[in-house]
Short mmCIF file of C-alpha atoms and ligand atoms in Angstrom, two decimals:
data_model
loop_
_atom_site.label_atom_id
_atom_site.label_comp_id
_atom_site.label_asym_id
_atom_site.label_seq_id
_atom_site.Cartn_x
_atom_site.Cartn_y
_atom_site.Cartn_z
CA MET A 1 -22.26 -43.22 0.14
CA ASN A 2 -20.39 -45.06 2.88
CA LYS A 3 -18.52 -43.10 5.49
CA MET A 4 -15.09 -42.15 4.23
CA ILE A 5 -12.10 -42.99 6.34
CA ILE A 6 -8.83 -41.24 5.55
CA ARG A 7 -6.21 -43.93 5.19
CA ILE A 8 -3.55 -41.82 3.48
CA PRO A 9 -3.86 -38.09 4.18
CA PHE A 10 -2.70 -35.39 1.78
CA VAL A 11 -0.33 -33.96 4.40
CA ASP A 12 0.55 -35.03 7.93
CA LEU A 13 2.11 -32.29 10.05
CA LYS A 14 1.98 -34.25 13.29
CA LEU A 15 4.41 -36.73 11.81
CA GLN A 16 6.85 -33.87 11.22
CA HIS A 17 6.55 -32.24 14.63
CA GLN A 18 6.27 -35.21 16.95
CA PRO A 19 9.97 -36.25 16.84
CA ILE A 20 11.16 -32.68 17.62
CA GLN A 21 8.35 -31.74 19.99
CA THR A 22 10.60 -31.14 23.01
CA GLN A 23 12.92 -28.72 21.27
CA LEU A 24 9.98 -26.86 19.72
CA GLN A 25 8.42 -26.47 23.16
CA GLN A 26 11.73 -25.26 24.59
CA ALA A 27 12.06 -22.66 21.83
CA ILE A 28 8.56 -21.35 22.52
CA HIS A 29 9.24 -21.35 26.25
CA ALA A 30 12.43 -19.33 25.72
CA VAL A 31 10.43 -16.61 23.95
CA LEU A 32 7.88 -16.63 26.79
CA GLU A 33 10.73 -16.08 29.24
CA GLN A 34 12.31 -13.38 27.10
CA GLY A 35 8.99 -11.63 26.47
CA ASP A 36 10.18 -9.96 23.24
CA PHE A 37 7.13 -11.05 21.27
CA ILE A 38 7.36 -8.39 18.55
CA LEU A 39 10.58 -7.96 16.54
CA GLY A 40 12.47 -10.01 19.12
CA GLN A 41 15.88 -11.66 19.07
CA ALA A 42 14.64 -14.98 17.69
CA LEU A 43 13.22 -13.15 14.68
CA SER A 44 16.48 -11.52 13.64
CA ASP A 45 18.33 -14.79 14.31
CA PHE A 46 15.98 -16.69 12.01
CA GLU A 47 15.99 -13.97 9.34
CA GLY A 48 19.77 -14.23 9.09
CA ALA A 49 19.77 -18.03 9.13
CA PHE A 50 17.14 -18.41 6.43
CA ALA A 51 18.85 -15.83 4.19
CA VAL A 52 22.21 -17.61 4.51
CA ALA A 53 20.65 -21.04 3.90
CA SER A 54 19.08 -19.64 0.72
CA GLY A 55 22.33 -18.19 -0.56
CA THR A 56 21.50 -14.53 -0.08
CA GLU A 57 22.01 -11.71 2.43
CA TYR A 58 18.99 -10.21 4.11
CA GLY A 59 15.75 -11.66 5.40
CA VAL A 60 12.79 -9.60 6.56
CA GLY A 61 10.05 -11.57 8.31
CA VAL A 62 6.45 -10.57 7.71
CA ALA A 63 2.99 -11.81 8.60
CA SER A 64 2.39 -13.94 5.49
CA GLY A 65 3.66 -14.89 2.06
CA THR A 66 1.04 -12.59 0.56
CA ASP A 67 2.49 -9.65 2.51
CA ALA A 68 6.00 -10.68 1.45
CA ILE A 69 4.86 -10.24 -2.17
CA ALA A 70 2.80 -7.06 -1.71
CA LEU A 71 5.27 -5.22 0.54
CA GLY A 72 8.27 -6.78 -1.19
CA LEU A 73 7.26 -5.34 -4.56
CA GLN A 74 6.83 -1.95 -2.89
CA ALA A 75 10.26 -2.29 -1.30
CA CYS A 76 11.64 -2.83 -4.81
CA ASN A 77 9.89 0.40 -5.89
CA ILE A 78 7.41 -1.46 -8.07
CA GLY A 79 3.95 0.10 -7.98
CA ALA A 80 1.53 2.47 -9.69
CA GLY A 81 2.14 2.77 -13.42
CA ASP A 82 4.21 -0.40 -13.57
CA GLU A 83 3.24 -3.65 -15.24
CA VAL A 84 4.29 -6.92 -13.65
CA ILE A 85 4.28 -10.21 -15.55
CA LEU A 86 3.17 -13.37 -13.73
CA PRO A 87 1.83 -16.80 -14.68
CA ALA A 88 -1.94 -17.36 -14.92
CA ASN A 89 -1.66 -20.72 -13.13
CA THR A 90 -0.42 -19.57 -9.75
CA PHE A 91 -2.00 -19.38 -6.31
CA ILE A 92 -4.13 -16.24 -6.21
CA ALA A 93 -1.82 -14.56 -3.67
CA THR A 94 0.74 -13.79 -6.39
CA LEU A 95 -1.87 -11.74 -8.24
CA ILE A 96 -3.25 -10.14 -5.09
CA GLY A 97 0.26 -9.11 -4.07
CA VAL A 98 0.79 -7.26 -7.35
CA LEU A 99 -2.57 -5.49 -7.04
CA ARG A 100 -1.87 -4.50 -3.44
CA ALA A 101 1.46 -3.00 -4.50
CA GLY A 102 -0.54 -0.81 -6.89
CA ALA A 103 0.95 -2.31 -10.05
CA LYS A 104 -0.88 -3.80 -13.01
CA PRO A 105 -0.73 -7.59 -13.24
CA VAL A 106 -0.09 -8.98 -16.72
CA LEU A 107 -0.82 -12.68 -16.88
CA VAL A 108 0.91 -15.11 -19.22
CA ASP A 109 0.52 -18.79 -20.04
CA CYS A 110 2.60 -21.70 -18.75
CA ASP A 111 4.46 -24.67 -20.17
CA SER A 112 2.20 -27.68 -20.64
CA GLN A 113 4.72 -30.17 -19.22
CA THR A 114 6.35 -28.33 -16.31
CA ALA A 115 3.46 -25.96 -15.47
CA LEU A 116 6.11 -23.22 -15.04
CA ILE A 117 5.78 -19.77 -16.60
CA ASP A 118 6.33 -19.72 -20.37
CA LEU A 119 9.07 -17.13 -20.90
CA GLU A 120 8.42 -17.14 -24.64
CA ALA A 121 4.84 -16.06 -23.97
CA ALA A 122 6.13 -13.54 -21.44
CA THR A 123 8.28 -11.92 -24.15
CA LYS A 124 5.14 -11.15 -26.13
CA SER A 125 3.51 -9.44 -23.15
CA ILE A 126 6.27 -6.89 -22.60
CA THR A 127 5.33 -3.22 -23.05
CA PRO A 128 7.23 -0.02 -22.26
CA LYS A 129 5.56 -0.12 -18.83
CA THR A 130 6.78 -3.59 -17.90
CA LYS A 131 8.92 -3.29 -14.81
CA ALA A 132 9.24 -6.81 -13.43
CA ILE A 133 8.49 -10.49 -13.87
CA ILE A 134 7.40 -12.80 -11.05
CA PRO A 135 8.51 -16.36 -11.74
CA VAL A 136 6.55 -18.70 -9.47
CA HIS A 137 8.67 -21.72 -8.51
CA LEU A 138 5.53 -23.81 -8.71
CA TYR A 139 5.20 -27.12 -6.85
CA GLY A 140 8.79 -26.72 -5.61
CA GLN A 141 10.55 -26.54 -8.97
CA MET A 142 12.48 -23.40 -9.85
CA VAL A 143 11.97 -21.59 -13.12
CA SER A 144 15.36 -21.79 -14.89
CA PRO A 145 17.54 -19.06 -13.30
CA ARG A 146 19.72 -18.75 -16.40
CA GLN A 147 16.74 -18.23 -18.67
CA LEU A 148 15.25 -15.79 -16.18
CA LEU A 149 18.41 -13.73 -15.92
CA ASP A 150 18.88 -13.70 -19.71
CA PHE A 151 15.27 -12.62 -20.09
CA ALA A 152 15.56 -9.91 -17.45
CA ASP A 153 18.82 -8.70 -18.95
CA ALA A 154 17.48 -8.57 -22.49
CA TYR A 155 14.43 -6.51 -21.55
CA LYS A 156 15.82 -4.60 -18.56
CA LEU A 157 13.33 -6.06 -16.12
CA LEU A 158 13.49 -6.94 -12.45
CA VAL A 159 13.03 -10.55 -11.34
CA PHE A 160 10.95 -10.91 -8.18
CA GLU A 161 10.66 -14.57 -7.20
CA ASP A 162 7.54 -16.11 -5.70
CA ALA A 163 9.34 -18.87 -3.80
CA ALA A 164 6.43 -19.68 -1.47
CA GLN A 165 6.55 -23.34 -2.56
CA ALA A 166 10.30 -23.67 -3.01
CA HIS A 167 12.26 -23.34 0.27
CA LEU A 168 15.88 -24.38 -0.47
CA ALA A 169 15.06 -25.51 -4.02
CA GLU A 170 18.04 -25.40 -6.38
CA ARG A 171 18.62 -25.16 -10.09
CA GLU A 172 21.70 -24.37 -12.17
CA GLY A 173 23.67 -23.55 -9.04
CA PHE A 174 21.11 -21.06 -7.69
CA HIS A 175 18.96 -21.38 -4.60
CA ALA A 176 15.35 -20.24 -4.72
CA GLY A 177 15.40 -16.71 -3.38
CA SER A 178 18.84 -15.81 -4.70
CA VAL A 179 18.05 -15.22 -8.38
CA GLY A 180 16.31 -11.88 -8.58
CA ILE A 181 16.27 -8.55 -6.78
CA ALA A 182 14.11 -10.11 -4.07
CA ALA A 183 12.05 -13.18 -3.29
CA ALA A 184 8.91 -13.89 -1.28
CA PHE A 185 8.50 -16.95 0.93
CA SER A 186 5.51 -18.25 2.88
CA PHE A 187 5.63 -20.21 6.13
CA TYR A 188 2.01 -21.31 5.97
CA PRO A 189 1.94 -24.53 8.06
CA SER A 190 1.85 -26.99 5.15
CA LYS A 191 4.65 -25.32 3.15
CA ASN A 192 8.01 -27.16 3.09
CA LEU A 193 9.04 -24.97 6.02
CA GLY A 194 5.90 -24.17 7.98
CA ALA A 195 5.13 -22.14 11.12
CA PHE A 196 2.45 -22.82 13.74
CA GLY A 197 0.28 -20.27 11.99
CA ASP A 198 0.83 -17.69 9.25
CA GLY A 199 4.18 -16.22 8.36
CA GLY A 200 6.32 -15.03 5.46
CA MET A 201 9.66 -13.52 4.54
CA LEU A 202 11.31 -11.38 1.93
CA LEU A 203 14.86 -12.32 0.97
CA THR A 204 17.18 -9.96 -0.87
CA ARG A 205 20.85 -9.11 -1.27
CA ASP A 206 20.01 -5.44 -1.83
CA SER A 207 20.41 -3.50 1.42
CA ASP A 208 18.14 -0.65 0.25
CA VAL A 209 15.34 -3.10 -0.50
CA ALA A 210 15.87 -4.79 2.86
CA GLN A 211 15.82 -1.49 4.76
CA LYS A 212 12.68 -0.30 3.00
CA MET A 213 11.02 -3.64 3.76
CA VAL A 214 11.95 -3.27 7.43
CA ARG A 215 10.13 0.08 7.43
CA LEU A 216 7.12 -1.07 5.43
CA ARG A 217 6.34 -3.96 7.77
CA ASN A 218 6.51 -1.62 10.78
CA TYR A 219 4.18 1.30 9.89
CA GLY A 220 6.79 2.90 7.65
CA ALA A 221 8.86 3.91 10.65
CA SER A 222 12.55 4.66 10.13
CA GLN A 223 12.84 4.78 13.91
CA LYS A 224 10.18 4.53 16.56
CA TYR A 225 7.47 7.19 15.97
CA TYR A 226 9.28 8.70 12.96
CA HIS A 227 7.42 7.81 9.79
CA THR A 228 9.21 8.45 6.54
CA GLU A 229 6.60 6.61 4.48
CA SER A 230 3.27 4.90 4.91
CA GLY A 231 3.62 1.28 5.86
CA THR A 232 1.59 -1.32 7.63
CA ASN A 233 1.72 -3.73 10.55
CA SER A 234 3.06 -7.01 9.17
CA ARG A 235 5.70 -8.69 11.29
CA LEU A 236 6.63 -12.33 11.68
CA ASP A 237 5.96 -13.11 15.37
CA THR A 238 9.07 -13.82 17.44
CA MET A 239 7.38 -17.04 18.58
CA GLN A 240 6.85 -18.21 14.99
CA ALA A 241 10.44 -17.30 14.11
CA ALA A 242 11.70 -19.36 17.06
CA VAL A 243 9.71 -22.38 15.85
CA LEU A 244 10.86 -21.93 12.24
CA HIS A 245 14.49 -21.60 13.32
CA GLN A 246 14.27 -24.90 15.20
CA LYS A 247 12.78 -26.56 12.12
CA LEU A 248 15.24 -25.08 9.61
CA PRO A 249 18.10 -27.59 10.20
CA TYR A 250 15.71 -30.43 9.36
CA LEU A 251 14.51 -28.86 6.12
CA PRO A 252 17.25 -30.30 3.85
CA GLN A 253 16.44 -33.83 5.05
CA TRP A 254 12.69 -33.22 4.72
CA ASN A 255 13.24 -31.99 1.17
CA ARG A 256 15.34 -35.07 0.39
CA ASP A 257 12.53 -37.26 1.75
CA ARG A 258 10.10 -35.48 -0.57
CA LEU A 259 12.45 -36.08 -3.50
CA THR A 260 12.76 -39.79 -2.68
CA ILE A 261 8.97 -40.08 -2.51
CA ALA A 262 8.64 -38.23 -5.83
CA GLN A 263 11.20 -40.52 -7.44
CA GLN A 264 9.23 -43.53 -6.27
CA TYR A 265 5.99 -42.02 -7.61
CA ASP A 266 7.76 -41.40 -10.95
CA MET A 267 8.92 -44.99 -11.14
CA GLU A 268 5.67 -46.61 -10.05
CA LEU A 269 3.55 -44.34 -12.25
CA ALA A 270 5.66 -44.86 -15.40
CA PRO A 271 3.63 -47.86 -16.62
CA LEU A 272 0.48 -45.73 -16.40
CA ALA A 273 1.72 -43.26 -19.03
CA ASN A 274 -0.09 -45.37 -21.63
CA ALA A 275 -3.27 -44.99 -19.63
CA GLY A 276 -2.91 -41.18 -19.68
CA ILE A 277 -1.40 -40.53 -16.25
CA ILE A 278 1.56 -38.17 -16.74
CA PRO A 279 3.51 -36.57 -13.87
CA ILE A 280 4.42 -32.90 -14.16
CA GLN A 281 7.92 -32.86 -15.61
CA ASN A 282 10.95 -32.35 -13.39
CA GLN A 283 13.64 -30.42 -15.26
CA SER A 284 15.73 -29.61 -12.22
CA ASP A 285 16.89 -33.06 -11.08
CA THR A 286 17.55 -33.22 -7.36
CA GLY A 287 16.97 -29.48 -6.91
CA HIS A 288 13.19 -29.92 -7.02
CA VAL A 289 11.80 -29.79 -3.47
CA TYR A 290 8.38 -31.23 -4.31
CA HIS A 291 6.12 -29.05 -2.25
CA LEU A 292 3.50 -30.90 -4.26
CA TYR A 293 3.60 -34.02 -6.42
CA VAL A 294 1.24 -33.36 -9.30
CA ILE A 295 0.04 -35.65 -12.08
CA ARG A 296 -1.94 -34.83 -15.19
CA VAL A 297 -4.95 -36.89 -16.13
CA ASP A 298 -4.40 -36.58 -19.87
CA ASP A 299 -7.05 -36.47 -22.64
CA THR A 300 -6.09 -40.05 -23.47
CA CYS A 301 -7.09 -41.27 -20.02
CA ARG A 302 -10.32 -43.23 -19.96
CA THR A 303 -11.20 -41.65 -16.62
CA GLU A 304 -12.05 -38.02 -15.91
CA ARG A 305 -9.95 -36.23 -13.30
CA GLN A 306 -12.97 -35.71 -11.06
CA GLN A 307 -13.89 -39.35 -11.24
CA LEU A 308 -10.33 -40.40 -10.37
CA GLN A 309 -10.29 -38.03 -7.42
CA GLU A 310 -13.64 -39.30 -6.15
CA LYS A 311 -12.53 -42.91 -6.37
CA LEU A 312 -9.31 -42.17 -4.53
CA THR A 313 -11.31 -40.38 -1.84
CA ALA A 314 -13.56 -43.41 -1.58
CA ALA A 315 -10.43 -45.55 -1.20
CA GLY A 316 -9.35 -43.33 1.71
CA ILE A 317 -6.68 -41.43 -0.25
CA GLN A 318 -6.75 -37.63 0.03
CA THR A 319 -5.73 -35.58 -3.00
CA GLY A 320 -5.81 -31.90 -3.98
CA ILE A 321 -6.06 -29.66 -7.04
CA HIS A 322 -3.56 -26.80 -7.32
CA TYR A 323 -5.39 -24.95 -8.73
CA PRO A 324 -8.86 -25.69 -10.14
CA ILE A 325 -9.43 -22.21 -11.63
CA PRO A 326 -6.62 -20.15 -13.19
CA CYS A 327 -6.28 -16.56 -11.93
CA HIS A 328 -7.73 -14.96 -15.05
CA LEU A 329 -11.01 -16.87 -14.72
CA GLN A 330 -11.59 -16.08 -11.05
CA PRO A 331 -14.81 -14.09 -10.61
CA ALA A 332 -13.08 -11.47 -8.45
CA PHE A 333 -10.75 -10.42 -11.25
CA THR A 334 -12.98 -10.11 -14.30
CA SER A 335 -12.14 -6.39 -14.31
CA LEU A 336 -8.64 -7.31 -15.52
CA GLY A 337 -10.35 -8.02 -18.84
CA TYR A 338 -9.25 -11.58 -19.47
CA GLN A 339 -11.51 -14.31 -20.79
CA GLN A 340 -11.76 -18.02 -21.37
CA GLY A 341 -9.28 -19.10 -24.03
CA ASP A 342 -6.65 -16.47 -23.22
CA PHE A 343 -4.26 -18.97 -21.63
CA PRO A 344 -4.98 -22.39 -23.16
CA GLN A 345 -2.23 -24.33 -21.34
CA ALA A 346 -3.13 -22.96 -17.93
CA GLU A 347 -6.81 -23.69 -18.59
CA LYS A 348 -6.12 -27.23 -19.78
CA LEU A 349 -3.84 -27.96 -16.84
CA SER A 350 -6.44 -26.71 -14.37
CA LYS A 351 -8.76 -29.44 -15.64
CA GLN A 352 -6.12 -32.20 -15.72
CA ILE A 353 -4.00 -31.80 -12.61
CA LEU A 354 -4.24 -33.80 -9.42
CA SER A 355 -1.90 -33.49 -6.42
CA LEU A 356 -1.09 -36.78 -4.68
CA PRO A 357 -0.24 -37.26 -0.98
CA MET A 358 3.25 -35.81 -0.36
CA TYR A 359 4.95 -35.19 2.95
CA PRO A 360 8.11 -36.30 4.75
CA GLY A 361 7.25 -39.57 6.43
CA LEU A 362 4.92 -40.86 3.71
CA SER A 363 6.07 -44.47 3.47
CA SER A 364 7.11 -46.41 0.42
CA SER A 365 4.23 -48.85 0.92
CA GLN A 366 1.80 -45.91 1.08
CA VAL A 367 3.15 -44.59 -2.22
CA LYS A 368 2.66 -48.06 -3.71
CA GLU A 369 -0.89 -48.08 -2.36
CA VAL A 370 -1.69 -44.69 -3.91
CA VAL A 371 -0.36 -45.78 -7.29
CA ALA A 372 -2.16 -49.13 -7.11
CA ALA A 373 -5.41 -47.28 -6.40
CA ILE A 374 -4.84 -45.02 -9.41
CA ALA A 375 -3.98 -48.01 -11.60
CA ASP A 376 -7.15 -49.68 -10.47
CA VAL A 377 -9.22 -46.79 -11.76
CA VAL A 378 -7.42 -45.99 -15.01
CA SER A 379 -5.83 -49.20 -16.28
CA ILE A 380 -7.41 -50.78 -19.33
CA GLY A 381 -6.47 -54.23 -18.06
CA SER A 382 -7.96 -53.73 -14.61
CA HIS A 383 -10.91 -55.95 -13.73
CA SER A 384 -10.95 -55.34 -10.00
CA ASP A 385 -13.97 -53.04 -10.19
CA PRO A 386 -16.23 -53.81 -13.16
CA SER A 387 -18.60 -50.91 -12.39
CA SER A 388 -15.79 -48.38 -12.73
CA ALA A 389 -14.78 -49.88 -16.08
CA VAL A 390 -18.28 -49.27 -17.42
CA VAL A 391 -18.46 -45.68 -16.16
CA GLY A 392 -14.94 -45.13 -17.48
CA SER A 393 -15.75 -46.28 -21.00
CA ILE A 394 -18.86 -44.12 -21.15
CA ALA A 395 -16.82 -41.11 -20.08
CA ALA A 396 -14.14 -41.88 -22.67
C1 PLP B 401 1.23 -20.08 -0.22
C2 PLP B 401 1.53 -19.24 -1.40
C3 PLP B 401 1.50 -17.83 -1.35
C4 PLP B 401 0.93 -17.05 -0.18
O1 PLP B 401 1.44 -17.32 1.04
P1 PLP B 401 0.56 -17.05 2.36
O2 PLP B 401 1.56 -17.23 3.43
O3 PLP B 401 -0.51 -18.08 2.38
O4 PLP B 401 0.03 -15.67 2.28
C5 PLP B 401 1.90 -17.11 -2.46
N1 PLP B 401 2.28 -17.73 -3.59
C6 PLP B 401 2.28 -19.07 -3.70
C7 PLP B 401 2.73 -19.68 -4.99
C8 PLP B 401 1.90 -19.87 -2.62
O5 PLP B 401 1.89 -21.19 -2.76
#
């Protein structure tokens, strides 16, 4: 095969950082001068700012989103003997966080159109041991807060949000991170708000949860060298917090850019619905922050998902699959006792989904180019590449 040149990348972080490079460098320099690298001033400043921006009270910065889930659940007193409901089609960190907290993960299926957790299915998985549900605000779209709160109220469960893909997302008047007892965020570089390395945060309006989280991330110390419980070392670096705080004011505009790009994708892709290309449904209007823009390559499409992805790659367009294997079918977790067929929607989606290039700065002509390349592969009427038409009809 010919050498592949990336013409449209999946994400472009340089584009985001270049215009604010000077202020980012100044923020890093200020920490160097200050020297408070661990639990420094810039960390508490950013914790407060991110909590306020997300409509809640306390922020506790940790080393990663995974730690925000694992330690956050512990801070909410969720652990051994407790069952925690989560969707099967999430990033594996949600599951790993529950296991690390010592609780039993109970997976449930998702909605076929939105890919969000199916609360109806969740109802059927409740037992006397169920303590909490983790809604994952997948791809940047919140699970309905009203439905979540009704659900939690009806069954006396805690809501612990996995908001790792949903910084400043909104729905029904709630911000991501302000719905449940606590919420976990990730600042992995390519997230909507990303650090220059790993990072995460727990948000909560419960001061007991916040205080316990502050101990857990710092060896379980209530004050220096006094350990009231066993914790770990998981702190968001002061340097990372300084960078994130500089980026925070730009986040609303970056999210709006993502929305505009998504709206253009929606519009340009609409004619391809007949050809079996269906975007994941947005039920939250302008509150969706489109961490990812995901389409489904439906059964009715004459092209297989893999074939579409390969042809886009060949055309210089990078795509992703989030995620190719649902949690219950991952080899590491067979001991949970799930098998193929347990979560039909999650399994079907894993075979159909494709994430298109999405990042602030992706231009309107690039979006057009991506859609044109997809149309070229899947459209019945397309004659631009006769060889693909033949392969396509054999596959169909
Ligand atoms: C990124 C992500 C995480 C984990 O965050 P890390 O910072 O990578 O540990 C957890 N859940 C979801 C849904 C994510 O997308």
